[in-house]
Amino acid sequence: MKLPLSWLKDYTNIDGISPAEFDAAMTMSGSKVECVDYLGAEINNVVTGKILSVEKHPDSDHLVICQIDAGQGEPVQIVTGAPNVTENSIGEICPVCLHKSTLPGGVKITRGKLRGVMSNGMMCSFQELGLEHGCVPYACDNGILFLPQDTPIGVDIKGVLGLDEYVADFEITSNRPDCLSIIGLARETAATFQRPFVVKDPEVKGCGDDIANYVSVQVNEPTLCPRYSAKIVKNIKIEPSPAWLRERLFAAGVRPINNIVDITNYVMLEYGQPMHAFDYACLSDGKIVVRRPKPGESIQTLDGQDRAITPEMLAICDGSKPVAIAGVMGGANSEITENTKTVVFESACFHGATIRITAKTLGMRTEASGRFEKGLDPSLTMPALLRACELIEELGAGEVIDGVVDACAADLTSKTLPFEPEKINALLGTNLPAQTQAEMLERLEFQVQGNTVTIPSFRIDIARMCDLAEEVARMFGYDNIPVRLYAGDTTQGGLSARQQLERAAANVCLSAGFDESMSHSFISPKFYDAINLPADDVRRISTTILNPLGEDFSVMRTTVLPSMLDSLSHNHAHRNPTASLYELGTIYTPVIKDGKADAEQLPQEEKILTLGSYGRLSFFQFKGVIEAICRELNIKNVSFTADTENPSYHPGRCAKVFAGDTLLGVFGTAHPIIAKKYGFSTDVLAAELRMEALAACADPVKLYQPLPKFPASTRDIAVLVDDSVPAAAMQQAIEEAVGAILENTRLFDVYKGKGIPEGKKSVAYSMSLRAADRTLKDEECDQAMQQAITALEKGFGAVLRS
């Protein structure tokens, strides 16, 4: 909303307030000012001048030499090629750019020679001053701007054309449609600076006659049109508006057109009430009917477009046809033209949601619809209508017929709320007396009587005590509210146990050289093909998005693996030799009904810790990262079981991760076919760990273990076993056989090659033996070694290497 600051002076006194002070104070009182611009900021050293003489240029057919009185004492010589500057132009007054002047767009004017003749400046067109033709309707479209003959000479052009104006650009929130008006912002200004605020009641003299002889109004949809007011003006004179009105409209960002259209726009800006004018001659039977459109009806709007209107919308019709789309735009069949003699002025209030839906459906959001859709005050229609008629009489644009048609089904009773100053103070943390609070509210035109506050009709956003408290707060000044802690217990900040666990797992990944990645939760169904999911795999049943961005983002993922492989592939395609990534991503498992995702129920959301790596880690190093995560989360009894059935992983390099009997996830080398699909020629490692399972198995209590007092004895054991025997199973057998004195077991070598029979492998473990209460004897250590060897021989057919 653009507000010319000079317009405020019609309603309140802003003398002594600089634009910067206005900006700061209004923003702090709740009316956010985006910026305050000076219209003529780029225009400098441009004055009015009178043409004294015009002579032909001696060396050009289209240039002329002018002597101009610009109030500088001596005449200023200017050479121009403007087609409207001739000998008949002597005596005309025009804008003159003197030496070292500037124009909008960064244009700089200096003296120079044109075909050998000195030109000490330039005469301007209205386009060069940043104006539109509607601002200066008397101007030539292609030539110098000639000003009215009573224009003073040698004065700054900004003052002559209304460009010496500061304009504040407000960001108006959707709950304050009253501030989409000059009067609304003037009210806020007066309250902010504690200045008087006065709005004069419009005075319409009338010319006699009776409106009942001309028009009748029938509202068939009072819920969609709670109030419809209309007046008639006859003997209309279509002509340009006076300069003051054109300048105000231009400063407010509205293009001046003619006096009738300008009046409706002026009132819309002034009161915030959109208006429309119909050509009375185009209304059949003198009827106005507010109804829903009939199926198949259409209308050509003022922009020349034929538009189909539906029964879900609201139309303004005459006795037979639609003449306007209510609250959006008028129809071409009732447009004001040069032949119009009688005009019907409409001032109505429409249901905001209906106008919003209509404008969006038709793709034609207008200034009027933007105001109506926010919800307007029904009591505003009559003052705005009378103001328009007052301007008609003031400008001599027509004769206002006595009487008004006012179809009102709206409840105009003022709302009230209890006045609770103690609660307001408690909410704000202030200690303002009740009288002070009442005075602040009354500055905003609330009425406080005893324990009751009467809400002004234009404040549709006030519904409860906290709304009143906000009004008190912004009038008191947010920066004046003391900073203090809440009384009583407050919520202690910090991370939840689940957040701490997720952060701990992420820190392990970071420490292991993994970078965090993030991917979209919605994917393409083709992603499931990329990771070889069978056609009957339940993970292919996904929640479908109703309004997807495209097929590539059409379903909610049930696995993060394809997203991780896609991220790794992106790095590989950009020639990164290695990459290690992790993601804490969410999967969405739908409720399945009749073999499909149940659209009536929300999917189950679960976080998955997904890791991926290529070019840097071996299979066992990657396994070590998973063990480190489990160790950091204090998960006990972690074991790994080979998984040969997972279609996404290499059947010989994939393992499930367990904590006791709880499945934590899976990891391994991506299946070679999948790696090839993603453009890899090397092994790609991936892991999928369920955060729910990790959290369930994590032990938050870590017990302190004192440093041992007695030394440990270390024994190594190396055996030959079949190549298919899992090393982890053998380690578990050693731990069970040796018992309490076994402090830890570490696999340190697996060898196949020279000296090892075909189909066999050498597996070597290091055992650390220690007792908490004594130093172990050699006999005890030898016995432990024998127990381990016996367990391996019986359980796996192992043979001790010599």
JSON list of N, CA, C and O in Angstrom, two decimals, residues 707-738:
[
{"chain": "A", "resi": 707, "resn": "LEU", "atom": "N", "xyz": [40.58, -48.96, 36.28]},
{"chain": "A", "resi": 707, "resn": "LEU", "atom": "CA", "xyz": [41.74, -49.51, 35.58]},
{"chain": "A", "resi": 707, "resn": "LEU", "atom": "C", "xyz": [42.17, -50.81, 36.28]},
{"chain": "A", "resi": 707, "resn": "LEU", "atom": "O", "xyz": [42.15, -50.91, 37.52]},
{"chain": "A", "resi": 708, "resn": "PRO", "atom": "N", "xyz": [42.54, -51.83, 35.50]},
{"chain": "A", "resi": 708, "resn": "PRO", "atom": "CA", "xyz": [42.91, -53.11, 36.12]},
{"chain": "A", "resi": 708, "resn": "PRO", "atom": "C", "xyz": [44.19, -52.98, 36.95]},
{"chain": "A", "resi": 708, "resn": "PRO", "atom": "O", "xyz": [45.11, -52.24, 36.61]},
{"chain": "A", "resi": 709, "resn": "LYS", "atom": "N", "xyz": [44.21, -53.72, 38.05]},
{"chain": "A", "resi": 709, "resn": "LYS", "atom": "CA", "xyz": [45.38, -53.71, 38.95]},
{"chain": "A", "resi": 709, "resn": "LYS", "atom": "C", "xyz": [46.42, -54.75, 38.55]},
{"chain": "A", "resi": 709, "resn": "LYS", "atom": "O", "xyz": [47.59, -54.64, 38.93]},
{"chain": "A", "resi": 710, "resn": "PHE", "atom": "N", "xyz": [45.99, -55.79, 37.80]},
{"chain": "A", "resi": 710, "resn": "PHE", "atom": "CA", "xyz": [46.89, -56.90, 37.49]},
{"chain": "A", "resi": 710, "resn": "PHE", "atom": "C", "xyz": [47.10, -56.95, 35.98]},
{"chain": "A", "resi": 710, "resn": "PHE", "atom": "O", "xyz": [46.23, -56.59, 35.20]},
{"chain": "A", "resi": 711, "resn": "PRO", "atom": "N", "xyz": [48.28, -57.43, 35.59]},
{"chain": "A", "resi": 711, "resn": "PRO", "atom": "CA", "xyz": [48.60, -57.43, 34.15]},
{"chain": "A", "resi": 711, "resn": "PRO", "atom": "C", "xyz": [47.80, -58.47, 33.38]},
{"chain": "A", "resi": 711, "resn": "PRO", "atom": "O", "xyz": [47.29, -59.43, 33.94]},
{"chain": "A", "resi": 712, "resn": "ALA", "atom": "N", "xyz": [47.73, -58.24, 32.05]},
{"chain": "A", "resi": 712, "resn": "ALA", "atom": "CA", "xyz": [47.04, -59.17, 31.17]},
{"chain": "A", "resi": 712, "resn": "ALA", "atom": "C", "xyz": [48.04, -60.07, 30.49]},
{"chain": "A", "resi": 712, "resn": "ALA", "atom": "O", "xyz": [49.22, -59.73, 30.33]},
{"chain": "A", "resi": 713, "resn": "SER", "atom": "N", "xyz": [47.56, -61.24, 30.12]},
{"chain": "A", "resi": 713, "resn": "SER", "atom": "CA", "xyz": [48.37, -62.18, 29.34]},
{"chain": "A", "resi": 713, "resn": "SER", "atom": "C", "xyz": [47.75, -62.29, 27.96]},
{"chain": "A", "resi": 713, "resn": "SER", "atom": "O", "xyz": [46.53, -62.45, 27.83]},
{"chain": "A", "resi": 714, "resn": "THR", "atom": "N", "xyz": [48.60, -62.22, 26.95]},
{"chain": "A", "resi": 714, "resn": "THR", "atom": "CA", "xyz": [48.10, -62.25, 25.57]},
{"chain": "A", "resi": 714, "resn": "THR", "atom": "C", "xyz": [48.51, -63.54, 24.91]},
{"chain": "A", "resi": 714, "resn": "THR", "atom": "O", "xyz": [49.66, -63.98, 25.00]},
{"chain": "A", "resi": 715, "resn": "ARG", "atom": "N", "xyz": [47.56, -64.20, 24.27]},
{"chain": "A", "resi": 715, "resn": "ARG", "atom": "CA", "xyz": [47.81, -65.43, 23.53]},
{"chain": "A", "resi": 715, "resn": "ARG", "atom": "C", "xyz": [47.22, -65.29, 22.12]},
{"chain": "A", "resi": 715, "resn": "ARG", "atom": "O", "xyz": [46.13, -64.76, 21.95]},
{"chain": "A", "resi": 716, "resn": "ASP", "atom": "N", "xyz": [47.97, -65.77, 21.12]},
{"chain": "A", "resi": 716, "resn": "ASP", "atom": "CA", "xyz": [47.48, -65.76, 19.75]},
{"chain": "A", "resi": 716, "resn": "ASP", "atom": "C", "xyz": [47.17, -67.19, 19.33]},
{"chain": "A", "resi": 716, "resn": "ASP", "atom": "O", "xyz": [47.86, -68.14, 19.75]},
{"chain": "A", "resi": 717, "resn": "ILE", "atom": "N", "xyz": [46.14, -67.29, 18.51]},
{"chain": "A", "resi": 717, "resn": "ILE", "atom": "CA", "xyz": [45.73, -68.61, 18.03]},
{"chain": "A", "resi": 717, "resn": "ILE", "atom": "C", "xyz": [45.41, -68.49, 16.55]},
{"chain": "A", "resi": 717, "resn": "ILE", "atom": "O", "xyz": [44.68, -67.57, 16.14]},
{"chain": "A", "resi": 718, "resn": "ALA", "atom": "N", "xyz": [45.96, -69.42, 15.72]},
{"chain": "A", "resi": 718, "resn": "ALA", "atom": "CA", "xyz": [45.71, -69.41, 14.30]},
{"chain": "A", "resi": 718, "resn": "ALA", "atom": "C", "xyz": [45.27, -70.81, 13.89]},
{"chain": "A", "resi": 718, "resn": "ALA", "atom": "O", "xyz": [45.92, -71.81, 14.25]},
{"chain": "A", "resi": 719, "resn": "VAL", "atom": "N", "xyz": [44.17, -70.90, 13.14]},
{"chain": "A", "resi": 719, "resn": "VAL", "atom": "CA", "xyz": [43.61, -72.19, 12.75]},
{"chain": "A", "resi": 719, "resn": "VAL", "atom": "C", "xyz": [43.27, -72.18, 11.27]},
{"chain": "A", "resi": 719, "resn": "VAL", "atom": "O", "xyz": [43.06, -71.11, 10.66]},
{"chain": "A", "resi": 720, "resn": "LEU", "atom": "N", "xyz": [43.21, -73.39, 10.69]},
{"chain": "A", "resi": 720, "resn": "LEU", "atom": "CA", "xyz": [42.73, -73.57, 9.32]},
{"chain": "A", "resi": 720, "resn": "LEU", "atom": "C", "xyz": [41.30, -74.06, 9.35]},
{"chain": "A", "resi": 720, "resn": "LEU", "atom": "O", "xyz": [40.99, -75.03, 10.06]},
{"chain": "A", "resi": 721, "resn": "VAL", "atom": "N", "xyz": [40.42, -73.42, 8.62]},
{"chain": "A", "resi": 721, "resn": "VAL", "atom": "CA", "xyz": [39.01, -73.82, 8.55]},
{"chain": "A", "resi": 721, "resn": "VAL", "atom": "C", "xyz": [38.55, -73.70, 7.10]},
{"chain": "A", "resi": 721, "resn": "VAL", "atom": "O", "xyz": [39.23, -73.12, 6.24]},
{"chain": "A", "resi": 722, "resn": "ASP", "atom": "N", "xyz": [37.37, -74.25, 6.86]},
{"chain": "A", "resi": 722, "resn": "ASP", "atom": "CA", "xyz": [36.78, -74.10, 5.53]},
{"chain": "A", "resi": 722, "resn": "ASP", "atom": "C", "xyz": [36.53, -72.63, 5.22]},
{"chain": "A", "resi": 722, "resn": "ASP", "atom": "O", "xyz": [36.21, -71.83, 6.12]},
{"chain": "A", "resi": 723, "resn": "ASP", "atom": "N", "xyz": [36.63, -72.29, 3.94]},
{"chain": "A", "resi": 723, "resn": "ASP", "atom": "CA", "xyz": [36.48, -70.89, 3.52]},
{"chain": "A", "resi": 723, "resn": "ASP", "atom": "C", "xyz": [35.10, -70.33, 3.84]},
{"chain": "A", "resi": 723, "resn": "ASP", "atom": "O", "xyz": [34.92, -69.13, 4.03]},
{"chain": "A", "resi": 724, "resn": "SER", "atom": "N", "xyz": [34.09, -71.20, 3.96]},
{"chain": "A", "resi": 724, "resn": "SER", "atom": "CA", "xyz": [32.73, -70.73, 4.19]},
{"chain": "A", "resi": 724, "resn": "SER", "atom": "C", "xyz": [32.42, -70.45, 5.65]},
{"chain": "A", "resi": 724, "resn": "SER", "atom": "O", "xyz": [31.34, -69.94, 5.98]},
{"chain": "A", "resi": 725, "resn": "VAL", "atom": "N", "xyz": [33.32, -70.79, 6.57]},
{"chain": "A", "resi": 725, "resn": "VAL", "atom": "CA", "xyz": [33.06, -70.61, 8.01]},
{"chain": "A", "resi": 725, "resn": "VAL", "atom": "C", "xyz": [33.15, -69.12, 8.36]},
{"chain": "A", "resi": 725, "resn": "VAL", "atom": "O", "xyz": [34.18, -68.48, 8.09]},
{"chain": "A", "resi": 726, "resn": "PRO", "atom": "N", "xyz": [32.11, -68.54, 8.98]},
{"chain": "A", "resi": 726, "resn": "PRO", "atom": "CA", "xyz": [32.16, -67.12, 9.36]},
{"chain": "A", "resi": 726, "resn": "PRO", "atom": "C", "xyz": [33.16, -66.90, 10.50]},
{"chain": "A", "resi": 726, "resn": "PRO", "atom": "O", "xyz": [33.15, -67.61, 11.51]},
{"chain": "A", "resi": 727, "resn": "ALA", "atom": "N", "xyz": [33.99, -65.89, 10.37]},
{"chain": "A", "resi": 727, "resn": "ALA", "atom": "CA", "xyz": [34.97, -65.57, 11.40]},
{"chain": "A", "resi": 727, "resn": "ALA", "atom": "C", "xyz": [34.28, -65.10, 12.68]},
{"chain": "A", "resi": 727, "resn": "ALA", "atom": "O", "xyz": [34.76, -65.36, 13.79]},
{"chain": "A", "resi": 728, "resn": "ALA", "atom": "N", "xyz": [33.15, -64.43, 12.54]},
{"chain": "A", "resi": 728, "resn": "ALA", "atom": "CA", "xyz": [32.44, -63.92, 13.72]},
{"chain": "A", "resi": 728, "resn": "ALA", "atom": "C", "xyz": [31.90, -65.05, 14.56]},
{"chain": "A", "resi": 728, "resn": "ALA", "atom": "O", "xyz": [31.90, -65.00, 15.81]},
{"chain": "A", "resi": 729, "resn": "ALA", "atom": "N", "xyz": [31.44, -66.13, 13.91]},
{"chain": "A", "resi": 729, "resn": "ALA", "atom": "CA", "xyz": [30.92, -67.29, 14.66]},
{"chain": "A", "resi": 729, "resn": "ALA", "atom": "C", "xyz": [32.02, -67.96, 15.44]},
{"chain": "A", "resi": 729, "resn": "ALA", "atom": "O", "xyz": [31.84, -68.43, 16.57]},
{"chain": "A", "resi": 730, "resn": "MET", "atom": "N", "xyz": [33.20, -68.03, 14.83]},
{"chain": "A", "resi": 730, "resn": "MET", "atom": "CA", "xyz": [34.33, -68.63, 15.53]},
{"chain": "A", "resi": 730, "resn": "MET", "atom": "C", "xyz": [34.72, -67.78, 16.74]},
{"chain": "A", "resi": 730, "resn": "MET", "atom": "O", "xyz": [35.02, -68.33, 17.82]},
{"chain": "A", "resi": 731, "resn": "GLN", "atom": "N", "xyz": [34.69, -66.46, 16.59]},
{"chain": "A", "resi": 731, "resn": "GLN", "atom": "CA", "xyz": [35.05, -65.58, 17.71]},
{"chain": "A", "resi": 731, "resn": "GLN", "atom": "C", "xyz": [34.06, -65.76, 18.85]},
{"chain": "A", "resi": 731, "resn": "GLN", "atom": "O", "xyz": [34.45, -65.79, 20.03]},
{"chain": "A", "resi": 732, "resn": "GLN", "atom": "N", "xyz": [32.78, -65.92, 18.52]},
{"chain": "A", "resi": 732, "resn": "GLN", "atom": "CA", "xyz": [31.77, -66.11, 19.56]},
{"chain": "A", "resi": 732, "resn": "GLN", "atom": "C", "xyz": [32.00, -67.42, 20.29]},
{"chain": "A", "resi": 732, "resn": "GLN", "atom": "O", "xyz": [31.85, -67.50, 21.53]},
{"chain": "A", "resi": 733, "resn": "ALA", "atom": "N", "xyz": [32.41, -68.46, 19.56]},
{"chain": "A", "resi": 733, "resn": "ALA", "atom": "CA", "xyz": [32.67, -69.76, 20.19]},
{"chain": "A", "resi": 733, "resn": "ALA", "atom": "C", "xyz": [33.85, -69.68, 21.15]},
{"chain": "A", "resi": 733, "resn": "ALA", "atom": "O", "xyz": [33.85, -70.28, 22.24]},
{"chain": "A", "resi": 734, "resn": "ILE", "atom": "N", "xyz": [34.90, -68.91, 20.76]},
{"chain": "A", "resi": 734, "resn": "ILE", "atom": "CA", "xyz": [36.05, -68.73, 21.65]},
{"chain": "A", "resi": 734, "resn": "ILE", "atom": "C", "xyz": [35.63, -68.04, 22.94]},
{"chain": "A", "resi": 734, "resn": "ILE", "atom": "O", "xyz": [36.01, -68.47, 24.05]},
{"chain": "A", "resi": 735, "resn": "GLU", "atom": "N", "xyz": [34.82, -67.00, 22.83]},
{"chain": "A", "resi": 735, "resn": "GLU", "atom": "CA", "xyz": [34.41, -66.22, 24.00]},
{"chain": "A", "resi": 735, "resn": "GLU", "atom": "C", "xyz": [33.57, -67.07, 24.95]},
{"chain": "A", "resi": 735, "resn": "GLU", "atom": "O", "xyz": [33.70, -67.00, 26.18]},
{"chain": "A", "resi": 736, "resn": "GLU", "atom": "N", "xyz": [32.70, -67.93, 24.40]},
{"chain": "A", "resi": 736, "resn": "GLU", "atom": "CA", "xyz": [31.86, -68.79, 25.24]},
{"chain": "A", "resi": 736, "resn": "GLU", "atom": "C", "xyz": [32.69, -69.89, 25.91]},
{"chain": "A", "resi": 736, "resn": "GLU", "atom": "O", "xyz": [32.43, -70.28, 27.07]},
{"chain": "A", "resi": 737, "resn": "ALA", "atom": "N", "xyz": [33.72, -70.36, 25.21]},
{"chain": "A", "resi": 737, "resn": "ALA", "atom": "CA", "xyz": [34.52, -71.48, 25.76]},
{"chain": "A", "resi": 737, "resn": "ALA", "atom": "C", "xyz": [35.47, -71.02, 26.85]},
{"chain": "A", "resi": 737, "resn": "ALA", "atom": "O", "xyz": [35.63, -71.70, 27.87]},
{"chain": "A", "resi": 738, "resn": "VAL", "atom": "N", "xyz": [36.09, -69.87, 26.68]},
{"chain": "A", "resi": 738, "resn": "VAL", "atom": "CA", "xyz": [37.11, -69.43, 27.64]},
{"chain": "A", "resi": 738, "resn": "VAL", "atom": "C", "xyz": [36.48, -68.93, 28.93]},
{"chain": "A", "resi": 738, "resn": "VAL", "atom": "O", "xyz": [36.95, -69.19, 30.03]}
]
